[in-house]
XYZ file of C-alpha atoms in Angstrom:
658
model
C 141.189 99.068 79.710
C 137.609 97.411 79.731
C 137.170 94.306 82.022
C 136.605 90.646 81.527
C 138.662 89.759 78.647
C 140.568 86.809 79.363
C 144.418 86.878 78.423
C 146.035 85.382 75.225
C 149.349 83.944 75.577
C 152.232 85.556 73.995
C 152.165 83.899 69.960
C 155.247 83.806 68.421
C 156.981 85.900 66.867
C 155.201 87.094 63.938
C 155.553 89.687 60.502
C 153.066 92.973 62.242
C 154.415 91.722 65.360
C 157.979 92.105 64.579
C 157.361 95.466 62.641
C 155.317 97.081 65.375
C 156.064 95.717 68.355
C 155.310 97.528 71.459
C 153.003 99.843 68.729
C 150.285 97.271 68.129
C 149.373 96.780 71.660
C 146.334 98.209 73.264
C 148.236 100.869 75.918
C 150.090 102.388 72.621
C 146.628 101.866 70.159
C 145.375 104.071 73.043
C 146.719 107.444 71.433
C 147.793 106.266 67.901
C 144.197 105.628 67.493
C 142.610 108.878 68.558
C 141.188 110.624 66.223
C 141.212 108.292 64.491
C 137.650 108.598 62.276
C 139.293 111.960 61.015
C 141.567 110.372 59.049
C 140.391 108.076 56.868
C 140.176 107.902 53.274
C 135.655 107.406 53.438
C 134.703 111.120 54.463
C 130.843 111.591 55.982
C 128.318 112.892 53.400
C 129.271 116.481 53.980
C 132.694 116.135 53.218
C 133.073 118.201 50.045
C 134.785 115.265 48.572
C 131.190 113.643 48.240
C 130.167 115.912 45.166
C 133.082 114.291 43.656
C 131.985 111.122 43.948
C 127.876 111.787 42.696
C 129.787 112.176 39.712
C 130.957 108.732 38.996
C 129.610 106.222 36.819
C 126.803 104.834 38.698
C 123.812 104.045 36.145
C 122.967 101.062 37.324
C 123.394 101.151 41.028
C 121.140 104.220 40.962
C 118.394 102.612 38.269
C 118.587 99.428 40.772
C 118.226 102.127 44.122
C 115.131 103.967 42.554
C 113.266 100.876 40.995
C 113.551 99.321 44.452
C 113.197 102.775 46.550
C 109.013 102.204 48.260
C 109.139 98.997 47.913
C 108.668 96.236 50.362
C 112.569 95.061 51.921
C 113.620 91.566 51.458
C 112.664 89.266 54.111
C 114.650 86.235 55.596
C 111.899 84.511 57.739
C 112.697 81.407 60.102
C 111.542 79.269 57.858
C 114.095 80.461 55.405
C 117.078 79.810 58.137
C 115.768 76.990 59.084
C 116.255 74.991 55.422
C 119.887 74.184 55.696
C 119.079 72.233 58.836
C 115.803 70.014 57.536
C 117.305 69.874 53.391
C 120.853 71.308 53.434
C 119.872 74.062 50.730
C 121.571 77.827 52.263
C 120.344 79.581 49.223
C 117.066 80.080 50.654
C 118.111 82.407 53.543
C 121.275 83.606 52.572
C 119.908 84.841 48.844
C 117.585 87.609 51.006
C 120.051 88.321 53.719
C 122.594 89.205 50.657
C 119.897 91.434 48.794
C 118.502 92.859 52.263
C 122.460 94.383 52.841
C 122.620 95.431 49.569
C 119.665 97.187 48.896
C 120.783 98.971 51.677
C 124.693 99.340 49.911
C 122.588 101.458 47.394
C 120.731 103.313 49.636
C 123.844 105.027 51.586
C 125.435 105.388 48.329
C 122.413 107.340 47.410
C 121.645 109.434 50.699
C 125.644 110.153 50.455
C 125.469 111.462 47.110
C 122.613 113.536 47.130
C 124.415 115.484 49.955
C 122.685 116.341 53.791
C 120.577 119.084 52.178
C 118.660 116.627 50.671
C 115.072 115.551 50.794
C 114.768 112.863 48.035
C 113.858 110.173 51.138
C 117.243 108.113 50.656
C 117.333 108.852 54.083
C 114.604 107.070 55.442
C 115.908 104.307 53.306
C 119.051 103.712 55.504
C 117.123 103.700 58.608
C 114.495 101.143 57.708
C 117.520 98.595 56.306
C 119.504 99.618 59.117
C 116.761 99.321 61.689
C 116.231 95.900 59.507
C 119.385 94.650 60.381
C 119.145 95.610 64.197
C 115.933 93.717 63.965
C 117.341 90.645 62.533
C 117.910 87.697 65.727
C 121.065 86.550 63.799
C 123.120 88.062 62.122
C 125.462 84.815 61.486
C 124.341 82.845 58.418
C 122.302 79.557 59.332
C 125.328 77.196 57.781
C 127.607 78.334 60.130
C 125.721 78.486 63.394
C 126.535 75.993 65.718
C 122.537 76.419 67.066
C 122.050 73.000 66.215
C 124.840 70.910 66.701
C 124.454 72.522 70.762
C 120.890 71.689 71.060
C 118.752 69.962 67.946
C 117.327 73.656 67.383
C 116.116 75.556 63.582
C 116.075 79.140 64.778
C 118.651 80.803 66.043
C 119.256 81.143 69.813
C 119.336 85.520 70.602
C 121.264 85.491 73.355
C 124.252 83.450 72.258
C 124.777 85.299 68.540
C 127.427 82.917 66.482
C 129.833 85.412 65.584
C 130.729 84.444 61.559
C 131.053 86.124 58.236
C 128.107 87.242 57.872
C 127.892 88.326 61.343
C 131.025 90.282 60.197
C 129.724 91.491 57.041
C 126.889 93.120 58.984
C 128.396 95.337 62.082
C 131.376 96.370 59.663
C 128.133 97.875 56.826
C 126.359 99.409 59.847
C 130.013 100.868 60.934
C 130.971 102.270 57.424
C 126.600 103.873 57.256
C 127.449 105.378 60.442
C 130.141 106.949 60.424
C 129.073 108.263 56.739
C 125.896 109.373 57.690
C 125.317 109.385 61.145
C 125.065 113.305 61.416
C 121.792 112.896 59.635
C 120.465 109.876 61.820
C 120.912 111.693 64.509
C 118.251 114.505 63.091
C 116.233 111.759 61.868
C 115.785 108.932 63.483
C 117.295 110.023 67.100
C 118.070 106.538 68.759
C 118.780 104.728 65.667
C 122.710 104.762 66.231
C 122.478 103.988 70.361
C 121.197 101.014 68.796
C 123.281 100.340 66.338
C 125.716 100.381 68.762
C 123.949 98.080 71.696
C 123.530 95.412 68.838
C 127.201 95.559 68.087
C 128.482 95.510 70.994
C 126.572 92.797 72.101
C 127.086 90.398 68.962
C 129.609 90.857 67.372
C 132.567 92.851 70.289
C 131.588 91.164 73.241
C 131.494 87.810 71.953
C 135.288 88.504 69.672
C 136.223 89.407 73.003
C 134.776 87.026 75.899
C 135.774 83.679 73.525
C 138.596 82.435 72.274
C 136.987 79.382 71.175
C 136.234 80.606 67.534
C 137.296 78.306 65.458
C 138.734 80.851 62.784
C 141.041 82.950 64.913
C 143.490 80.366 63.747
C 144.974 79.319 67.574
C 144.860 75.689 66.313
C 147.440 76.666 63.856
C 144.489 76.315 61.307
C 144.432 79.502 59.842
C 142.033 80.049 56.731
C 140.791 82.579 54.967
C 137.107 83.233 57.509
C 140.291 85.010 59.952
C 141.395 87.961 57.448
C 137.615 88.593 56.554
C 136.151 88.900 60.168
C 139.126 90.487 61.571
C 138.688 93.119 58.893
C 135.294 93.910 59.321
C 136.085 93.640 63.242
C 138.339 96.231 62.844
C 136.114 99.031 60.777
C 133.676 98.535 63.936
C 135.712 98.956 66.711
C 136.880 102.119 64.733
C 133.699 103.361 63.956
C 131.191 102.009 66.483
C 132.824 101.380 70.162
C 133.314 105.161 71.791
C 135.724 103.874 74.825
C 138.970 104.221 73.562
C 140.346 101.469 76.220
C 137.863 98.177 74.264
C 138.124 100.102 70.839
C 141.962 99.720 72.296
C 141.763 96.273 72.679
C 139.740 95.042 70.167
C 142.207 96.560 67.741
C 144.774 94.795 69.508
C 143.403 91.717 69.385
C 142.754 91.654 65.805
C 145.890 92.565 65.327
C 146.869 89.295 66.861
C 144.412 87.724 64.774
C 146.052 88.914 61.850
C 149.510 87.908 62.382
C 148.626 84.474 62.599
C 147.390 84.565 59.227
C 149.819 86.178 57.929
C 152.437 83.999 59.770
C 150.671 81.203 57.597
C 151.586 82.523 54.070
C 154.433 81.248 52.770
C 157.128 83.315 51.156
C 156.225 82.841 47.380
C 152.568 84.214 48.544
C 150.670 81.240 47.459
C 147.064 80.792 48.829
C 146.128 77.206 48.691
C 142.623 78.234 48.288
C 142.673 79.928 44.925
C 142.643 83.819 42.720
C 139.250 83.603 43.957
C 139.900 83.189 47.423
C 142.313 85.446 47.455
C 140.200 88.513 47.188
C 138.120 87.307 50.388
C 141.095 85.986 52.480
C 144.234 87.828 51.618
C 142.423 91.055 49.900
C 140.145 91.317 53.386
C 143.734 91.252 55.156
C 144.692 94.419 52.558
C 141.752 95.992 53.347
C 142.571 95.601 56.896
C 145.871 96.358 57.440
C 145.233 99.587 54.934
C 142.744 101.096 57.728
C 144.749 100.484 60.546
C 147.456 102.265 58.872
C 145.203 105.078 57.864
C 143.183 104.780 61.271
C 147.073 104.826 62.983
C 148.208 108.012 61.224
C 150.458 105.913 59.410
C 152.287 104.948 62.685
C 151.150 100.641 61.675
C 153.130 100.375 58.216
C 152.458 97.781 56.559
C 155.017 97.307 54.107
C 156.190 94.333 54.816
C 157.865 90.820 52.314
C 154.772 88.917 53.054
C 152.627 91.639 51.283
C 154.260 92.562 48.526
C 154.205 88.269 48.003
C 150.792 88.792 48.246
C 149.916 91.758 46.160
C 151.374 89.498 43.311
C 149.454 86.467 43.875
C 146.387 87.530 41.176
C 148.619 88.738 38.452
C 150.171 84.702 38.120
C 147.012 83.145 38.306
C 145.539 85.363 35.180
C 145.067 82.999 32.196
C 144.272 85.833 29.941
C 140.844 88.214 29.456
C 137.876 87.405 32.779
C 139.891 84.275 33.014
C 142.586 83.037 36.058
C 143.643 79.680 37.759
C 140.935 77.943 40.171
C 142.029 75.675 42.283
C 139.519 74.132 44.766
C 135.917 75.454 44.977
C 136.795 79.001 42.752
C 135.410 80.112 39.450
C 137.554 79.678 36.531
C 136.188 83.432 35.741
C 137.029 87.022 37.207
C 133.449 87.457 39.456
C 132.024 91.159 38.405
C 132.758 94.181 41.336
C 135.530 92.499 42.602
C 137.655 96.073 44.193
C 140.651 95.934 41.786
C 141.156 99.641 43.056
C 142.232 98.093 46.756
C 145.196 95.968 44.373
C 146.280 99.021 42.233
C 146.693 101.207 45.254
C 148.638 98.544 46.833
C 150.520 97.174 44.018
C 151.355 101.290 43.566
C 152.443 101.520 47.187
C 154.718 98.844 46.714
C 156.808 99.402 43.468
C 154.843 96.340 41.891
C 154.220 97.839 38.165
C 153.460 95.264 36.833
C 150.382 93.608 39.206
C 149.872 97.875 39.176
C 148.929 97.480 34.999
C 147.571 94.575 35.810
C 144.563 95.743 37.919
C 144.154 98.924 37.028
C 143.331 97.064 33.628
C 140.760 95.460 35.970
C 139.136 98.129 37.136
C 139.023 100.301 34.245
C 136.446 97.930 32.728
C 134.325 97.531 35.779
C 134.616 101.298 36.917
C 131.370 101.319 38.359
C 130.939 100.017 41.997
C 128.686 96.387 42.419
C 126.465 96.845 45.724
C 127.548 92.925 46.064
C 131.004 93.372 47.053
C 129.901 94.999 50.131
C 129.200 99.443 51.728
C 132.828 99.373 52.643
C 134.296 97.908 49.491
C 131.282 100.506 47.348
C 132.702 103.710 49.815
C 136.797 103.352 49.223
C 135.962 102.514 45.658
C 133.850 106.176 45.698
C 136.019 107.897 47.880
C 138.985 107.014 45.618
C 140.157 110.156 43.346
C 142.669 109.667 41.950
C 142.757 108.591 38.096
C 143.586 105.456 37.148
C 145.903 104.021 34.567
C 143.343 102.697 31.987
C 144.824 99.999 29.823
C 142.136 97.215 28.050
C 142.855 93.510 29.427
C 144.020 92.872 25.318
C 147.332 94.457 26.714
C 148.451 93.145 30.016
C 151.367 92.261 30.444
C 151.880 88.578 32.079
C 154.142 87.088 33.861
C 156.991 86.871 31.387
C 157.806 82.728 30.718
C 154.783 82.281 33.513
C 155.450 81.190 37.203
C 156.079 78.762 39.965
C 154.806 78.742 43.275
C 157.205 76.136 45.169
C 154.139 75.958 48.074
C 151.804 75.096 46.472
C 152.953 73.178 43.841
C 151.730 75.536 41.072
C 153.135 76.363 37.378
C 151.523 78.735 34.726
C 153.469 78.205 31.344
C 152.875 80.536 29.056
C 153.874 79.700 25.583
C 153.854 83.207 24.099
C 156.082 85.023 26.808
C 154.054 87.870 28.601
C 151.058 87.377 26.816
C 148.135 84.674 26.957
C 147.862 84.873 23.293
C 148.710 81.073 21.920
C 149.075 77.850 24.979
C 149.404 78.284 28.852
C 149.627 74.944 30.535
C 148.326 74.680 33.962
C 149.863 72.213 36.186
C 149.098 71.740 40.041
C 150.560 68.750 42.148
C 150.019 70.068 45.957
C 147.909 67.614 48.759
C 144.592 66.995 49.373
C 144.915 68.890 52.636
C 144.020 71.533 51.676
C 141.766 74.221 52.136
C 138.425 74.431 50.087
C 140.190 71.168 48.834
C 138.888 69.515 45.536
C 140.715 66.221 44.853
C 142.603 67.905 41.959
C 147.001 66.390 42.447
C 148.231 66.230 39.235
C 145.516 68.540 37.753
C 146.686 70.011 34.631
C 144.428 73.396 33.101
C 145.224 73.649 29.456
C 143.973 77.908 27.025
C 144.237 79.260 23.854
C 144.326 82.789 23.487
C 143.555 83.287 27.413
C 140.434 80.875 27.329
C 140.786 77.508 29.437
C 139.528 75.050 27.186
C 140.832 71.749 29.005
C 139.098 72.615 32.637
C 138.946 72.719 36.295
C 134.904 72.518 36.393
C 135.246 74.833 40.064
C 132.720 75.929 42.369
C 129.933 74.141 42.349
C 126.415 75.733 44.557
C 127.015 75.320 48.137
C 124.495 73.588 50.374
C 125.014 71.351 53.708
C 126.650 68.508 51.271
C 129.813 71.127 50.329
C 131.231 71.282 54.171
C 129.997 67.382 55.406
C 131.313 64.022 55.058
C 129.542 64.128 51.814
C 131.647 66.360 50.548
C 133.102 64.175 47.965
C 130.079 62.588 46.745
C 130.138 65.635 44.469
C 131.313 65.896 41.234
C 132.715 68.763 40.927
C 135.591 67.745 44.063
C 135.924 64.326 43.206
C 138.768 63.547 41.253
C 137.523 61.552 38.342
C 135.741 64.496 37.083
C 139.300 66.324 36.921
C 142.053 66.236 34.689
C 144.271 63.340 36.445
C 144.857 59.711 36.066
C 142.929 56.612 37.875
C 144.907 53.999 38.570
C 142.144 51.012 39.181
C 139.940 53.230 38.808
C 141.232 54.733 42.078
C 139.100 58.192 43.467
C 142.193 60.431 45.184
C 142.862 60.297 48.999
C 141.720 63.071 51.092
C 143.878 64.870 53.729
C 147.268 65.687 53.736
C 149.276 63.010 53.335
C 147.670 62.371 49.317
C 150.336 64.584 48.272
C 152.588 64.946 44.995
C 156.474 64.555 44.691
C 158.004 67.536 43.039
C 160.148 65.433 40.382
C 161.529 68.282 38.894
C 160.783 72.208 38.987
C 160.234 74.397 35.808
C 162.737 76.734 35.333
C 162.513 79.391 32.696
C 164.837 77.778 29.995
C 162.726 74.718 30.635
C 159.257 74.606 31.884
C 158.503 71.196 32.985
C 156.654 69.977 36.161
C 157.240 66.212 36.656
C 154.927 64.628 39.950
C 155.598 61.772 41.501
C 151.296 61.069 41.721
C 151.201 57.472 43.945
C 150.514 58.557 47.676
C 147.665 60.743 45.698
C 146.053 57.084 45.368
C 147.405 55.548 48.375
C 150.299 53.846 46.920
C 153.306 52.849 48.409
C 155.828 54.808 45.739
C 155.010 59.040 44.819
C 157.348 57.480 41.650
C 154.565 54.224 41.210
C 152.869 57.924 39.132
C 155.226 60.245 37.307
C 153.475 62.983 35.596
C 155.168 65.313 33.485
C 153.121 68.170 32.075
C 155.600 70.467 29.845
C 155.338 73.693 27.334
C 156.887 73.271 24.437
C 157.443 76.921 23.361
C 159.227 76.288 20.043
C 157.191 73.259 19.260
C 154.265 75.786 20.464
C 152.672 72.205 22.062
C 151.355 71.667 26.037
C 152.586 67.881 26.530
C 151.557 65.742 29.403
C 153.086 62.869 29.668
C 152.347 59.781 32.454
C 154.329 57.073 33.291
C 153.548 54.354 35.860
C 154.785 50.901 37.686
C 151.853 49.513 39.657
C 150.977 46.658 41.640
C 148.760 44.083 40.420
C 145.070 45.213 40.770
C 143.815 42.940 43.407
C 141.315 39.964 42.684
C 137.949 41.102 42.673
C 136.086 40.789 45.592
C 139.807 42.069 47.279
C 139.633 45.864 46.283
C 138.600 48.889 47.171
C 135.159 49.240 46.260
C 135.533 52.173 43.921
C 138.543 49.551 42.426
C 138.775 48.631 38.805
C 140.935 46.562 37.188
C 141.573 49.604 34.167
C 143.665 52.190 34.430
C 141.914 55.257 32.675
C 143.936 58.714 32.728
C 141.014 61.393 32.521
C 140.679 64.709 30.714
C 137.838 67.405 31.572
C 137.204 69.617 28.616
C 135.483 72.867 28.135
C 133.543 73.265 24.619
C 132.213 71.102 21.684
C 134.221 67.824 21.599
C 134.481 65.813 17.785
C 137.098 62.798 17.992
C 138.241 61.663 15.398
C 139.465 57.477 13.940
C 143.071 58.530 14.002
C 144.038 59.317 17.819
C 143.517 62.501 17.948
C 140.347 64.985 18.981
C 139.106 68.636 18.291
C 137.954 70.841 21.214
C 135.912 73.967 20.178
C 134.844 77.243 21.964
C 131.723 76.955 20.877
C 128.507 77.176 24.120
C 130.959 78.620 26.390
C 129.601 82.243 27.725
C 132.667 85.068 26.919
C 135.163 82.429 25.312
C 136.613 85.618 24.100
C 139.113 83.078 21.164
C 137.861 81.437 17.738
C 140.634 79.008 18.156
C 140.556 75.493 19.891
C 142.797 73.008 20.300
C 143.602 70.278 18.512
C 144.783 66.661 20.511
C 146.754 63.842 20.275
C 147.576 60.778 22.277
C 149.596 57.693 22.151
C 149.435 54.391 22.583
C 147.112 54.808 18.966
C 145.288 51.791 21.164
C 144.123 53.852 24.304
C 140.119 52.995 24.464
C 138.609 56.280 24.276
C 135.386 57.216 26.773
C 133.410 59.985 26.079
C 130.452 61.655 29.101
C 129.183 64.630 28.527
C 127.781 66.773 32.113
C 124.748 68.353 31.460
C 125.098 71.283 33.964
C 121.623 72.184 36.076
C 123.937 74.771 38.716
C 123.691 77.854 37.366
C 127.511 78.547 39.309
C 128.673 76.128 36.543
C 126.555 76.818 33.503
C 127.673 80.837 33.640
C 130.784 79.841 33.049
C 131.396 76.662 31.056
C 127.997 76.722 29.342
C 125.254 73.798 29.727
C 127.921 71.406 29.626
C 131.581 70.155 30.115
C 132.974 66.858 29.042
C 135.409 64.449 30.102
C 137.075 62.364 28.160
C 138.985 59.107 29.651
C 141.268 57.244 27.833
C 141.682 53.624 28.854
C 144.897 51.897 28.790
C 145.100 47.939 26.983
C 145.182 45.536 29.271
C 148.431 45.633 28.803
C 149.112 48.266 29.115
C 147.905 48.355 32.979
C 150.127 47.572 35.619
C 153.086 49.013 33.783
C 152.959 51.819 30.324
C 153.379 55.301 29.717
C 150.002 57.799 28.128
C 151.361 60.866 26.328
C 148.848 63.822 25.441
C 150.041 66.482 22.829
C 148.040 69.322 22.676
C 148.622 72.169 19.962
C 146.147 75.425 19.241
C 144.438 75.157 16.152
C 145.180 77.502 13.262
C-alpha cells in the first residue's frame, strides 16, 4: 500500500460494498487485479483481432484522419483559457482541446488497424498528439479550475492540478493508447510512456488520493454525473498506467467507494433527474467503469445488481420516437450521434432486458461507425465488439407498452398507441427546482406526434460562465416563463428543492393521468392553489392539460414581487409553424424542424375561449438550439380574463392533425 493516502471513513452499506464485501478492499484487489490487462476485451494492436477491426465501417474516420494528418495540431493558448474568466466564453478553449483529443483518437485507431508492421506515419501522429497532451499546462477545463477563485490568476497553476472532467478524459485517453500501442511506442519513441506515467501520477493519481475535497466525490451527499464520469476514467488510468500493485489497488478501491456513492443515490426506479442526455455521461459512465472492473477482475467483481437493471432501462423509457427523447434540464431533445449504444445493448442482453436490448441494438445498427467525439475508450470498445447486432429499423422499435411512470422524479410518459410512437405521446413532469442541471420546469409538459415533439422543452443552450453562476436563471431556456407551465400573477418559479410539485394522482395503465399540485413551485401557501392534470385519452386520441387554481388576490402595485403582474398566464412552448385561428383553436405544423420525421402536426383547442392569446417568437441564434428546432421556437401565452384571475380553470385539448 502506498503511503501518504488519507483514510476515508467507512461509508454506510451501499450496493457495491453489500455485494462485493472484502473483495472491494485494496488487499483483495491486489490479488484479483493481477494480470488484469490481459483480460480486457480491448487488446493491444499486435492482437489478431485488430485485423477484423480493420474491416469495420470507418470511412468517415479514415477520411478525416487522412485530411488532418501532417497538418498543424489544434493549439489551445492561454488567451483561450483566460477568456472564461474575462468574458465567460467556454468554447474557445474547450473546442480546441476537444479537437486535439479527437484527432489523437482517430490517429490511434488508424495506427491500430494498420498493424505493428505498418510504416505509414500514423504512429508518429499518435506520438505527437500524446506528447502535446503531456506538455499541455492544464488537463482541466478553465470553467472548472479553481485558480481564479483562489488567486485571481487566469492562467493554470502547474503545481496545483485540478482534477475535473477534462483531466479524467485526458488521462483515460492516454491510458487506452498506451494499452493498445505501448510496445510500438517503446520502439518508436523511447521515454514517451515513462512521461505519460509521470504526468498521470502528478496530475491525476496523487490529487485523487491526497485530497478529499473534490466536490464530485459526493462526500457531502450531493452526488452528480461528475462522480461516475471521473471515477470510470480513473479506473482505466489505474489499470493501464499504474504499475505498482499496491498503489493500483488503493486507487481502484477508492474508485469503487466513489461509484458506490453514486449508485446509492439512484432511486429504485432508476430515474436520472438530469435526463436522457446526461444519462450517458453519468449512469452510462458508471456502467462502463463497472464493466471494466468485472473484466479486469476476471468476473470476481460482478455488478449484476437491481440498481443496475433499473439504470439500463431508463433510456428506453424516455424514447419519444425516431431520434427524439424526452429532455429535461440541460439536455437536447434529440440524441447525439456517436452515443455508445453498443455498451447499453451489451448490458441489457446480459441482464435479460430484451426490450432495452432491442431498443439499443436498433440505435447501434443505424450508427455503426465509431465517432471520435465519444472518446478513445468508447471507440476502442466498439471496435473490439465482434458480436453481431440485432439490426432492427428505428421505425419498428418496441416501446414500453402504455408508457412509463417514474415516481422518484414524477415523470409520466403516456402513449396513444401502446408499444409505438404512432399518434400522440404525452410527457408530464413534476419534480422540484433543486434538481441537477435544473431548469424551472415543475409541471411542464411535452407532446409529440408520431414521435416528433411539437409542444416542447427548449433544452440546453451553449454553456458559458453564466450557465452555472448566480445569473443562471436569466438565461431564457432555464426560465419557467419559457417552459410549458403556468405563470400565476406573472410569477417565475423559485429555485431550490422546496419549490416542488405534489403528486395528487399517479398514472396507471387504465388511467394515464398525472395530477400535480404546483402552488409550492411559485412560493404560494398551498400546493393545491394551482392544480395541473395531464392525461392521455386513448379512445378519443387526445391529450388534455387541465389547470385549476384558487389564488390569493394579487398584491397591489408597488408591493408585489418585481416580476409579479396582475395577470394569470398559462404558457406553452411550441416548435414548428403556429397558426392561431379565430375560434379558440390553433394548428402547429412541424415545418422548419430539422429531422422532423412526420407530416402531421397538432390541433389545439381551449376553454375558456375568452382567454387572450399572446404569441412571442424566439429566434434561435445558438447552434445547440437551432440545430434541434430550426430558426425559432414560439411561445403561446393564454392570458386569463379578469373574472378568472384569482380563481378559474383552463383546459387545453391536443389532437394530431389528419
